[in-house]
Short mmCIF file of C-alpha atoms and ligand atoms in Angstrom, two decimals:
data_model
loop_
_atom_site.label_atom_id
_atom_site.label_comp_id
_atom_site.label_asym_id
_atom_site.label_seq_id
_atom_site.Cartn_x
_atom_site.Cartn_y
_atom_site.Cartn_z
CA UNK A 221 97.42 137.15 107.98
CA UNK A 222 98.55 135.87 111.36
CA UNK A 223 96.76 133.77 113.92
CA UNK A 224 96.46 136.72 116.34
CA UNK A 225 94.14 138.45 113.88
CA UNK A 226 91.82 135.45 113.67
CA UNK A 227 88.18 136.63 113.88
CA UNK A 228 86.53 135.36 117.05
CA UNK A 229 83.37 134.24 115.25
CA UNK A 230 85.19 131.98 112.77
CA UNK A 231 84.74 128.38 113.85
CA UNK A 232 87.42 125.69 114.01
CA UNK A 233 89.10 124.03 111.08
CA UNK A 234 87.88 120.43 111.25
CA UNK A 235 90.82 118.25 110.19
CA UNK A 236 89.82 114.75 109.06
CA UNK A 237 91.91 111.58 109.12
CA UNK A 238 90.65 108.08 108.45
CA UNK A 239 93.25 105.65 107.20
CA UNK A 240 96.97 105.08 107.56
CA UNK A 241 98.13 107.18 104.58
CA UNK A 242 96.27 110.20 105.99
CA UNK A 243 98.24 110.37 109.22
CA UNK A 244 101.61 111.39 107.75
CA UNK A 245 99.88 114.10 105.72
CA UNK A 246 97.96 115.59 108.63
CA UNK A 247 100.79 115.65 111.20
CA UNK A 248 102.82 118.44 109.52
CA UNK A 249 99.66 120.43 108.78
CA UNK A 250 98.66 120.50 112.45
CA UNK A 251 102.21 121.42 113.42
CA UNK A 252 102.29 124.26 110.90
CA UNK A 253 98.93 125.57 112.18
CA UNK A 254 100.23 125.50 115.77
CA UNK A 255 103.46 127.27 114.81
CA UNK A 256 102.17 129.88 112.37
CA UNK A 257 98.50 130.33 113.30
CA UNK A 258 98.46 129.77 117.05
CA UNK A 259 95.04 131.42 117.46
CA UNK A 260 93.42 129.21 114.82
CA UNK A 261 91.11 126.69 116.49
CA UNK A 262 91.35 123.15 115.12
CA UNK A 263 89.42 119.96 115.77
CA UNK A 264 90.95 116.63 114.80
CA UNK A 265 88.36 114.07 113.71
CA UNK A 266 89.34 110.44 113.14
CA UNK A 267 86.71 108.47 111.23
CA UNK A 268 88.09 105.17 112.53
CA UNK A 269 88.42 103.67 109.03
CA UNK A 270 91.72 102.18 110.17
CA UNK A 271 91.61 101.10 113.77
CA UNK A 272 94.07 98.44 114.77
CA UNK A 273 97.29 98.96 116.62
CA UNK A 274 99.56 98.36 113.63
CA UNK A 275 97.55 100.45 111.18
CA UNK A 276 96.72 103.26 113.58
CA UNK A 277 98.03 103.64 117.14
CA UNK A 278 101.74 103.25 116.35
CA UNK A 279 101.50 105.82 113.58
CA UNK A 280 99.98 108.42 115.91
CA UNK A 281 102.85 107.99 118.35
CA UNK A 282 105.56 107.98 115.66
CA UNK A 283 104.20 111.07 113.94
CA UNK A 284 103.55 112.92 117.21
CA UNK A 285 99.95 113.39 116.13
CA UNK A 286 97.70 114.61 118.93
CA UNK A 287 94.97 112.18 119.95
CA UNK A 288 91.82 112.87 117.92
CA UNK A 289 89.25 115.15 119.55
CA UNK A 290 86.54 112.92 118.11
CA UNK A 291 86.67 109.32 116.87
CA UNK A 292 83.74 108.19 114.74
CA UNK A 293 84.79 104.52 115.03
CA UNK A 294 83.33 103.44 111.69
CA UNK A 295 85.68 100.45 111.20
CA UNK A 296 85.66 98.18 108.14
CA UNK A 297 82.85 97.48 105.71
CA UNK A 298 82.05 97.49 102.02
CA UNK A 299 82.77 100.80 100.28
CA UNK A 300 79.10 101.75 100.44
CA UNK A 301 78.76 100.89 104.11
CA UNK A 302 82.04 102.52 105.13
CA UNK A 303 81.35 105.72 103.18
CA UNK A 304 77.76 105.94 104.40
CA UNK A 305 78.73 105.35 108.04
CA UNK A 306 81.36 108.09 107.91
CA UNK A 307 78.81 110.48 106.43
CA UNK A 308 76.14 109.62 108.96
CA UNK A 309 78.49 110.04 111.92
CA UNK A 310 80.31 113.11 110.60
CA UNK A 311 77.23 115.26 110.03
CA UNK A 312 76.46 115.89 113.72
CA UNK A 313 80.08 116.97 114.26
CA UNK A 314 79.53 119.85 111.85
CA UNK A 315 76.19 120.72 113.46
CA UNK A 316 77.80 120.90 116.89
CA UNK A 317 81.03 122.70 116.07
CA UNK A 318 80.02 125.02 113.22
CA UNK A 319 83.48 124.95 111.61
CA UNK A 320 85.03 127.57 109.34
CA UNK A 321 86.04 124.74 107.02
CA UNK A 322 86.68 121.01 106.74
CA UNK A 323 90.20 119.98 105.75
CA UNK A 324 90.61 116.57 104.12
CA UNK A 325 93.76 114.87 102.81
CA UNK A 326 94.46 112.14 100.26
CA UNK A 327 92.00 109.83 98.54
CA UNK A 328 90.55 107.32 100.97
CA UNK A 329 86.85 106.69 101.54
CA UNK A 330 86.85 109.00 104.57
CA UNK A 331 88.16 111.84 102.37
CA UNK A 332 85.22 111.68 100.01
CA UNK A 333 82.61 110.98 102.69
CA UNK A 334 83.54 114.04 104.78
CA UNK A 335 83.82 116.23 101.69
CA UNK A 336 80.29 115.33 100.64
CA UNK A 337 78.90 116.08 104.08
CA UNK A 338 80.74 119.40 104.39
CA UNK A 339 79.86 120.72 100.96
CA UNK A 340 76.18 119.79 101.25
CA UNK A 341 75.96 121.61 104.56
CA UNK A 342 77.53 124.72 103.09
CA UNK A 343 80.81 124.29 105.01
CA UNK A 344 83.79 125.00 102.74
CA UNK A 345 86.07 122.04 102.16
CA UNK A 346 89.78 122.18 101.43
CA UNK A 347 91.54 119.19 99.90
CA UNK A 348 95.24 118.54 100.40
CA UNK A 349 96.87 116.40 97.67
CA UNK A 350 94.34 117.42 95.03
CA UNK A 351 94.50 116.78 91.31
CA UNK A 352 96.38 113.48 91.25
CA UNK A 353 94.96 111.14 88.62
CA UNK A 354 95.78 107.57 87.63
CA UNK A 355 93.03 107.69 84.96
CA UNK A 356 92.07 104.24 86.19
CA UNK A 357 88.49 104.32 87.40
CA UNK A 358 88.68 100.73 88.62
CA UNK A 359 90.64 102.12 91.60
CA UNK A 360 88.33 103.23 94.41
CA UNK A 361 90.84 105.97 95.25
CA UNK A 362 90.49 107.46 91.76
CA UNK A 363 86.74 107.84 92.24
CA UNK A 364 87.39 109.46 95.61
CA UNK A 365 89.90 111.88 94.05
CA UNK A 366 87.74 112.94 91.12
CA UNK A 367 84.63 113.51 93.19
CA UNK A 368 86.40 115.26 96.06
CA UNK A 369 88.12 117.70 93.71
CA UNK A 370 84.93 118.46 91.81
CA UNK A 371 83.14 119.71 94.91
CA UNK A 372 85.84 120.90 97.34
CA UNK A 373 86.39 124.66 97.48
CA UNK A 374 90.17 125.00 97.81
CA UNK A 375 92.59 122.53 96.29
CA UNK A 376 96.25 122.15 97.36
CA UNK A 377 98.48 120.28 94.93
CA UNK A 378 101.74 118.38 95.31
CA UNK A 379 103.03 118.55 91.74
CA UNK A 380 102.39 120.85 88.80
CA UNK A 381 100.75 118.18 86.60
CA UNK A 382 97.80 118.19 89.01
CA UNK A 383 96.63 121.60 87.80
CA UNK A 384 96.33 120.37 84.22
CA UNK A 385 94.34 117.33 85.41
CA UNK A 386 91.97 119.58 87.31
CA UNK A 387 91.53 122.02 84.46
CA UNK A 388 90.71 119.13 82.14
CA UNK A 389 87.84 118.34 84.50
CA UNK A 390 86.60 121.92 84.38
CA UNK A 391 88.02 123.07 87.72
CA UNK A 392 88.86 126.78 87.69
CA UNK A 393 92.55 127.52 88.18
CA UNK A 394 91.87 130.04 90.96
CA UNK A 395 90.61 127.24 93.22
CA UNK A 396 94.01 125.55 92.99
CA UNK A 397 97.20 126.33 94.90
CA UNK A 398 100.49 124.49 94.33
CA UNK A 399 102.11 124.02 97.74
CA UNK A 400 104.26 120.88 97.43
CA UNK A 401 104.09 117.62 99.30
CA UNK A 402 103.15 117.39 102.99
CA UNK A 403 104.09 113.70 102.96
CA UNK A 404 107.67 114.81 102.40
CA UNK A 405 107.35 117.34 105.23
CA UNK A 406 106.78 114.32 107.48
CA UNK A 407 109.63 112.39 105.97
CA UNK A 408 112.15 115.19 106.43
CA UNK A 409 110.93 115.97 109.96
CA UNK A 410 111.33 112.34 111.00
CA UNK A 411 114.35 111.19 109.04
CA UNK A 412 116.69 111.54 112.02
CA UNK A 413 114.38 109.48 114.26
CA UNK A 414 114.03 106.53 111.86
CA UNK A 415 114.64 103.13 113.42
CA UNK A 416 117.46 100.93 112.14
CA UNK A 417 116.40 97.89 110.08
CA UNK A 418 118.18 95.60 112.57
CA UNK A 419 116.13 97.06 115.41
CA UNK A 420 112.90 96.72 113.42
CA UNK A 421 113.45 93.05 112.59
CA UNK A 422 114.53 92.25 116.13
CA UNK A 423 111.46 94.04 117.55
CA UNK A 424 109.22 91.94 115.30
CA UNK A 425 110.99 88.76 116.42
CA UNK A 426 112.20 88.10 112.87
CA UNK A 427 115.64 86.68 112.16
CA UNK A 428 117.93 89.41 110.77
CA UNK A 429 119.34 86.89 108.26
CA UNK A 430 118.08 88.87 105.24
CA UNK A 431 120.12 91.88 106.32
CA UNK A 432 123.34 89.86 106.32
CA UNK A 433 123.62 89.41 102.57
CA UNK A 434 126.42 91.79 101.60
CA UNK A 435 124.32 93.03 98.66
CA UNK A 436 121.71 94.69 100.88
CA UNK A 437 117.97 94.10 100.82
CA UNK A 438 114.72 95.18 99.17
CA UNK A 439 111.49 96.31 100.85
CA UNK A 440 108.07 95.07 99.66
CA UNK A 441 104.52 96.28 100.33
CA UNK A 442 101.40 95.18 98.46
CA UNK A 443 97.79 95.90 99.25
CA UNK A 444 95.87 97.15 96.18
CA UNK A 445 92.76 95.05 95.53
CA UNK A 446 93.89 94.72 91.89
CA UNK A 447 97.05 92.93 93.09
CA UNK A 448 95.93 90.97 96.11
CA UNK A 449 92.23 90.16 95.82
CA UNK A 450 92.38 87.53 93.03
CA UNK A 451 94.11 84.22 93.85
CA UNK A 452 95.78 83.84 90.44
CA UNK A 453 97.19 87.40 90.47
CA UNK A 454 98.45 87.14 94.03
CA UNK A 455 99.98 83.71 93.34
CA UNK A 456 101.80 85.06 90.31
CA UNK A 457 103.09 88.13 92.15
CA UNK A 458 104.30 86.15 95.16
CA UNK A 459 106.05 83.77 92.76
CA UNK A 460 107.86 86.71 91.15
CA UNK A 461 108.80 88.05 94.57
CA UNK A 462 110.29 84.67 95.38
CA UNK A 463 112.39 84.88 92.22
CA UNK A 464 113.39 88.43 93.08
CA UNK A 465 114.41 87.27 96.57
CA UNK A 466 116.89 84.87 94.98
CA UNK A 467 118.67 87.98 93.65
CA UNK A 468 118.20 90.27 96.66
CA UNK A 469 116.75 89.34 100.06
CA UNK A 470 113.43 90.99 100.81
CA UNK A 471 111.67 92.47 103.82
CA UNK A 472 107.90 92.27 103.24
CA UNK A 473 105.55 94.28 105.49
CA UNK A 474 102.17 92.59 105.09
CA UNK A 475 99.02 94.72 105.00
CA UNK A 476 96.05 93.08 106.80
CA UNK A 477 94.18 92.68 103.50
CA UNK A 478 97.17 90.92 101.92
CA UNK A 479 97.85 88.71 104.91
CA UNK A 480 94.22 87.60 104.99
CA UNK A 481 94.25 86.77 101.28
CA UNK A 482 97.56 84.88 101.44
CA UNK A 483 95.98 82.69 104.10
CA UNK A 484 92.59 82.39 102.39
CA UNK A 485 94.14 81.35 99.06
CA UNK A 486 96.67 79.01 100.73
CA UNK A 487 99.72 80.84 99.32
CA UNK A 488 101.84 81.00 102.48
CA UNK A 489 104.34 78.46 101.07
CA UNK A 490 105.45 80.95 98.42
CA UNK A 491 106.63 83.31 101.12
CA UNK A 492 108.35 80.67 103.22
CA UNK A 493 111.97 81.45 102.41
CA UNK A 494 114.99 82.43 104.50
CA UNK A 495 115.46 85.26 101.99
CA UNK A 496 112.05 86.79 102.71
CA UNK A 497 111.46 88.39 106.12
CA UNK A 498 107.72 88.79 106.82
CA UNK A 499 106.66 91.63 109.08
CA UNK A 500 103.31 92.96 110.26
CA UNK A 501 102.36 96.49 109.11
CA UNK A 502 105.12 98.74 110.38
CA UNK A 503 105.21 101.97 112.30
CA UNK A 504 106.23 105.10 110.44
CA UNK A 505 109.74 105.28 111.88
CA UNK A 506 110.35 101.59 111.21
CA UNK A 507 109.21 101.88 107.59
CA UNK A 508 111.27 105.02 107.07
CA UNK A 509 114.39 103.30 108.37
CA UNK A 510 113.75 100.20 106.26
CA UNK A 511 113.27 102.25 103.09
CA UNK A 512 116.13 104.65 103.65
CA UNK A 513 118.68 101.81 103.84
CA UNK A 514 117.12 99.63 101.12
CA UNK A 515 118.64 98.92 97.71
CA UNK A 516 115.15 98.98 96.23
CA UNK A 517 111.47 99.13 97.08
CA UNK A 518 108.78 97.01 95.36
CA UNK A 519 105.32 98.39 96.03
CA UNK A 520 101.84 99.29 94.87
CA UNK A 521 101.47 102.09 97.44
CA UNK A 522 101.10 105.71 96.38
CA UNK A 523 102.98 107.08 99.38
CA UNK A 524 106.00 104.84 98.96
CA UNK A 525 106.46 106.00 95.37
CA UNK A 526 106.85 109.52 96.73
CA UNK A 527 108.96 108.65 99.75
CA UNK A 528 111.46 106.64 97.71
CA UNK A 529 111.80 109.55 95.28
CA UNK A 530 112.52 111.87 98.21
CA UNK A 531 115.03 109.39 99.65
CA UNK A 532 116.69 108.66 96.29
CA UNK A 533 115.97 104.92 96.60
CA UNK A 534 114.93 103.10 93.38
CA UNK A 535 111.28 102.04 93.40
CA UNK A 536 109.58 99.45 91.19
CA UNK A 537 105.84 100.06 91.23
CA UNK A 538 103.69 96.98 90.62
CA UNK A 539 100.98 98.92 88.82
CA UNK A 540 100.28 99.89 85.21
CA UNK A 541 99.70 103.51 86.06
CA UNK A 542 100.49 106.09 88.69
CA UNK A 543 98.67 109.19 89.84
CA UNK A 544 102.09 110.54 90.83
CA UNK A 545 103.85 110.88 87.45
CA UNK A 546 106.55 113.18 88.79
CA UNK A 547 108.03 110.21 90.68
CA UNK A 548 108.61 108.55 87.30
CA UNK A 549 109.59 111.69 85.33
CA UNK A 550 111.93 113.21 87.92
CA UNK A 551 112.21 110.64 90.67
CA UNK A 552 113.43 107.08 91.15
CA UNK A 553 110.17 105.32 90.30
CA UNK A 554 109.61 102.84 87.44
CA UNK A 555 106.23 101.32 86.58
CA UNK A 556 106.60 97.58 86.07
CA UNK A 557 102.96 96.53 86.22
CA UNK A 558 102.39 92.84 86.87
CA UNK A 559 104.88 91.88 84.19
CA UNK A 560 107.22 89.19 85.52
CA UNK A 561 110.01 89.96 83.04
CA UNK A 562 109.81 93.71 83.67
CA UNK A 563 109.88 93.24 87.43
CA UNK A 564 112.90 90.95 87.35
CA UNK A 565 114.68 93.15 84.79
CA UNK A 566 114.16 96.08 87.15
CA UNK A 567 115.52 94.13 90.11
CA UNK A 568 118.53 92.94 88.10
CA UNK A 569 119.38 96.47 86.98
CA UNK A 570 119.24 97.79 90.53
CA UNK A 571 121.29 94.90 91.90
CA UNK A 572 123.84 95.52 89.14
CA UNK A 573 124.00 99.18 90.18
CA UNK A 574 122.42 100.49 86.98
CA UNK A 575 119.06 101.38 88.52
CA UNK A 576 117.36 104.69 88.07
CA UNK A 577 118.57 107.75 89.93
CA UNK A 578 116.42 110.84 90.19
CA UNK A 579 116.03 114.27 91.65
CA UNK A 580 113.71 115.65 94.28
CA UNK A 581 110.68 117.47 92.79
CA UNK A 582 109.90 121.14 93.25
CA UNK A 583 108.50 122.09 96.68
CA UNK A 584 109.16 118.66 98.17
CA UNK A 585 111.24 120.61 100.64
CA UNK A 586 109.62 120.12 104.05
CA UNK A 587 107.66 123.38 103.91
CA UNK A 588 104.43 122.41 102.14
CA UNK A 589 102.34 122.57 105.32
CA UNK A 590 103.66 126.06 106.06
CA UNK A 591 102.47 127.17 102.62
CA UNK A 592 99.07 125.63 103.29
CA UNK A 593 98.77 127.45 106.62
CA UNK A 594 99.61 130.79 104.99
CA UNK A 595 97.22 130.35 102.09
CA UNK A 596 94.38 128.92 104.16
CA UNK A 597 94.46 131.79 106.64
CA UNK A 598 94.34 134.32 103.81
CA UNK A 599 91.57 132.45 102.02
CA UNK A 600 89.35 131.95 105.07
CA UNK A 601 89.66 135.55 106.23
CA UNK A 602 88.85 136.81 102.74
CA UNK A 603 85.72 134.64 102.57
CA UNK A 604 84.75 135.75 106.04
CA UNK A 605 85.09 139.44 105.16
CA UNK A 606 83.11 138.96 101.94
CA UNK A 607 80.25 137.31 103.82
CA UNK A 608 79.86 140.23 106.28
C1 UD1 B 946 92.74 101.96 102.40
C2 UD1 B 946 92.59 103.05 101.34
C3 UD1 B 946 93.82 103.07 100.44
C4 UD1 B 946 95.09 103.15 101.26
C5 UD1 B 946 95.11 102.01 102.27
C6 UD1 B 946 96.34 102.00 103.13
C7 UD1 B 946 90.26 103.46 100.55
C8 UD1 B 946 89.34 103.25 99.43
N1 UD1 B 946 91.44 102.80 100.47
O1 UD1 B 946 92.71 100.72 101.74
O2 UD1 B 946 93.74 104.18 99.59
O3 UD1 B 946 96.21 103.05 100.41
O4 UD1 B 946 93.94 102.15 103.10
O5 UD1 B 946 96.28 101.01 104.09
O6 UD1 B 946 89.93 104.18 101.47
N2 UD1 B 946 91.90 96.32 108.26
C9 UD1 B 946 92.45 95.86 109.44
N3 UD1 B 946 92.87 96.77 110.34
C10 UD1 B 946 92.75 98.10 110.14
C11 UD1 B 946 92.22 98.55 108.92
C12 UD1 B 946 91.80 97.63 107.98
O7 UD1 B 946 92.55 94.69 109.68
O8 UD1 B 946 93.16 98.89 111.00
C13 UD1 B 946 91.42 95.35 107.28
C14 UD1 B 946 89.95 95.54 107.01
O9 UD1 B 946 89.18 94.77 107.84
C15 UD1 B 946 89.82 95.17 105.56
C16 UD1 B 946 91.18 95.46 104.99
O10 UD1 B 946 92.09 95.60 106.05
O11 UD1 B 946 89.54 93.81 105.43
C17 UD1 B 946 91.13 96.66 104.12
O12 UD1 B 946 90.89 97.87 104.85
P1 UD1 B 946 90.18 99.14 104.19
O13 UD1 B 946 90.27 100.33 105.05
O14 UD1 B 946 88.86 98.74 103.69
O15 UD1 B 946 90.99 99.45 102.88
P2 UD1 B 946 92.52 99.38 102.58
O16 UD1 B 946 92.73 98.24 101.63
O17 UD1 B 946 93.35 99.41 103.82
#
């Protein structure tokens, strides 16, 4: 079904973004809609969950995302407040625009909030990156994933294990469509525009000393509440990073939550080392360039586990579980938890050149968004015809 045949009375696809990890997923989807379904009306809604320049504005520019048509400006708050505010402000958008469907990505609070609103108003919801499970219900994202997938109407998956997870939860297989990974669409589309690490450090006013060690450097990101919200855990992890930095210099891009906690718990000293370069949250092209040239990445981010697998860079994930098992089974990812010995063993192996190598998973080929566009058009038209 092509865009030219789009029925005039079918409303827009309302595409929702809220937080940083949503932006790189939505950009290729909007581009694929524009290229393959030019007559399909879309409306980009930003909930405003992430709002500051580093977490938001730079990413929009880097990813060539159009400015949102609507910004709900919800900002920060407890989970209850943030979720409730998104719901309250999103409902009138659906009343006004009468969309053909709501498209949500990922697992942040905005994803679940907009899904709930859409489904309860009888607007079909499609979820991109469905079926991922860490089986750790202490993670807010896991709650968001489980609930979103239970009630959304069409589910697009990034890896085959997701279907089994969904079926275990009673989701019918015909609601699910394996399309591959839109995050990797973004990575491949932007690889050639990535900024050099030297440029990134210079732009942040940070001495490039860490890049001058002949052995290369590692990249660090940490932001999960389970790693950064308790003083004793954060102290321990920063201590291990300091030990790791003695083996390989590190570039550490600090998430606002982490930076605030480092200051609040008085742990700044642990990071004061000429072998650790501290950066604010980075733009997409800066982060891509940093990762692509790194010897290793140490992280608790979901996205970085996937991006390092696509780039072939070894990744040590500071979590006990992952909702992205293919990055461990096929990719370059190793789970090291918060285990000091395991983390340092992993760093040593990579520095010695015996780190893990992997292969790129099925359908992580830069064309996932195209597959979504094709399936979504077919699915929406079919529903439309059935309802007339
Ligand atoms: C959220 C997502 C998480 C994602 C992460 C990436 C949920 C439940 N979690 O977690 O899945 O991996 O984003 O960043 O939705 N803050 C700023 N500036 C901003 C945004 C946030 O300073 O632009 C501060 C907030 O005030 C808050 C902290 O960062 O104190 C956390 O932000 P929040 O959106 O609540 O959750 P994240 O930890 O970022």
